[in-house]
Amino acid sequence: MRARSAMAVAALTALVLTLPVTTASATPATPRALPVGPGQATAPAAFVPIGITRALDTRSYQENPAGAARKLQPGESFDVPLSNWKNHPPRELPVVPADATAVVVNVTATNTTEDGYLTVRRDGGMPGAPTTSTLNFRAGETVSNMTTVAVEPRGASTSPQINVYNNAGTTDVVVDILGYYAPSTPQRPGQKYEPITPVRLSDTRTEGGRLGWGSVVTSYVARRDLGTADARAVVLNVTAVDPSTEGFVVAHPSSSPLPAEGSHLNYGPGRTVANQVVVPVGPDGTIEFFNTGSTDLVVDIVGAYGPSGHDLYSAMTEQSRLMDTRYGSGEIAFSTHRLPVAGVSGVPADATAVTLNMTVTEPQADGHLEAYGSLPGYRPGTSNLNFNAGQTVANGVTTGLGGDPGSVDIYHHSAGRSQLIADLTGYFVKG
């Protein structure tokens, strides 16, 4: 580990989010009916990683297409062009091209006044409230989640857009773009995805020691033994374990400077929290995780994008709910739920991997979830989502499919019963 300069830390601290000391208990969005019918998806496309680029910060008139600092209102659907907004009045600087099919974003709710949820979706013009949720929050809490969402075209000269729906109370919202999917061109070569069996890369509880303010963890991600030697970007699950202060984590290629704004993971005292991360890989094959509080850090790798990849991605134009155990008795302690995905809700039978938004609600005890392609008698021993008793928490999940038909195993590592929810956001196929 090594420390950044105090000047770099101070500059970043002024631009990223902090996390109040609360736990979430808001109820996720309830579907219209079960089971969910087949959905539509975008054309298969390759991935273009871009790092952290801010598209929206409702706290700042300079980074808000509305031209003013204002919070989202209860029941409001807010269109977010996938662009930078600079100067006053804000000037649009397109980031995502007009031919993009989907975008990967990190979305944060902060300064929340009531318990509720945000839904990130393609089209805000659909009648009624969304039937799925992206992240859940409690009044006064700051919560982040990475999600992949199909985009709404706007025109050849402007970036596409997405929509953020706020369920209850008023809240500030921050949206950071991490990359997008689009057809490959000679001028803009996209990368194909390759799922891997989840592997733990770093765990400061067993190596390196607990992190302090300004500490850096370096992970070697371009590895021949993982099949990621030529990776251009990697998909990781990053977890802050048992933090004792507020703080945040920023992931970036070791060869590039610390981003001027944005964060991948926000945490507060006493609450273990995870978030999925997509990060470009630098020439030396390593990624740095810059930390600002006191915490242990765990990093798991689940997939990579690069020349050795084989899969293209299709985003669901309208996300659908695959599983909701609130309609039954819930998930019992230390159990595995097998979730069929291939051939369900518009996912083709030959799908190789899937992206989900997983939510745990009403847990009776602390625990975590492990999601992975179904493999009889095997689980990788990594984690995707951590929760405390009584807490509602969500996280994006990217996982390969296994079994026949292609399924995801979800291991519920908890001494009590929990309710589990899985929303489908898209899938990968050979391309």
GROMACS .gro file of C-alpha atoms in nm, residues 28 50 52 86 112 145 226 240 248 353 375:
model
   11
   28PRO     CA    1  -3.828  -0.256  -0.295
   50ILE     CA    2  -1.430   0.500  -2.018
   52ILE     CA    3  -1.558   0.755  -1.422
   86LYS     CA    4  -2.003   2.235  -1.764
  112THR     CA    5  -3.273   1.159   0.125
  145ASN     CA    6  -2.531   0.091  -0.693
  226LEU     CA    7  -0.747  -1.642  -1.491
  240ALA     CA    8  -1.573  -0.249   0.255
  248PHE     CA    9  -1.518   0.595   0.005
  353ALA     CA   10  -2.395  -1.481  -1.876
  375LEU     CA   11  -2.212  -2.586  -1.067
   0.00000   0.00000   0.00000
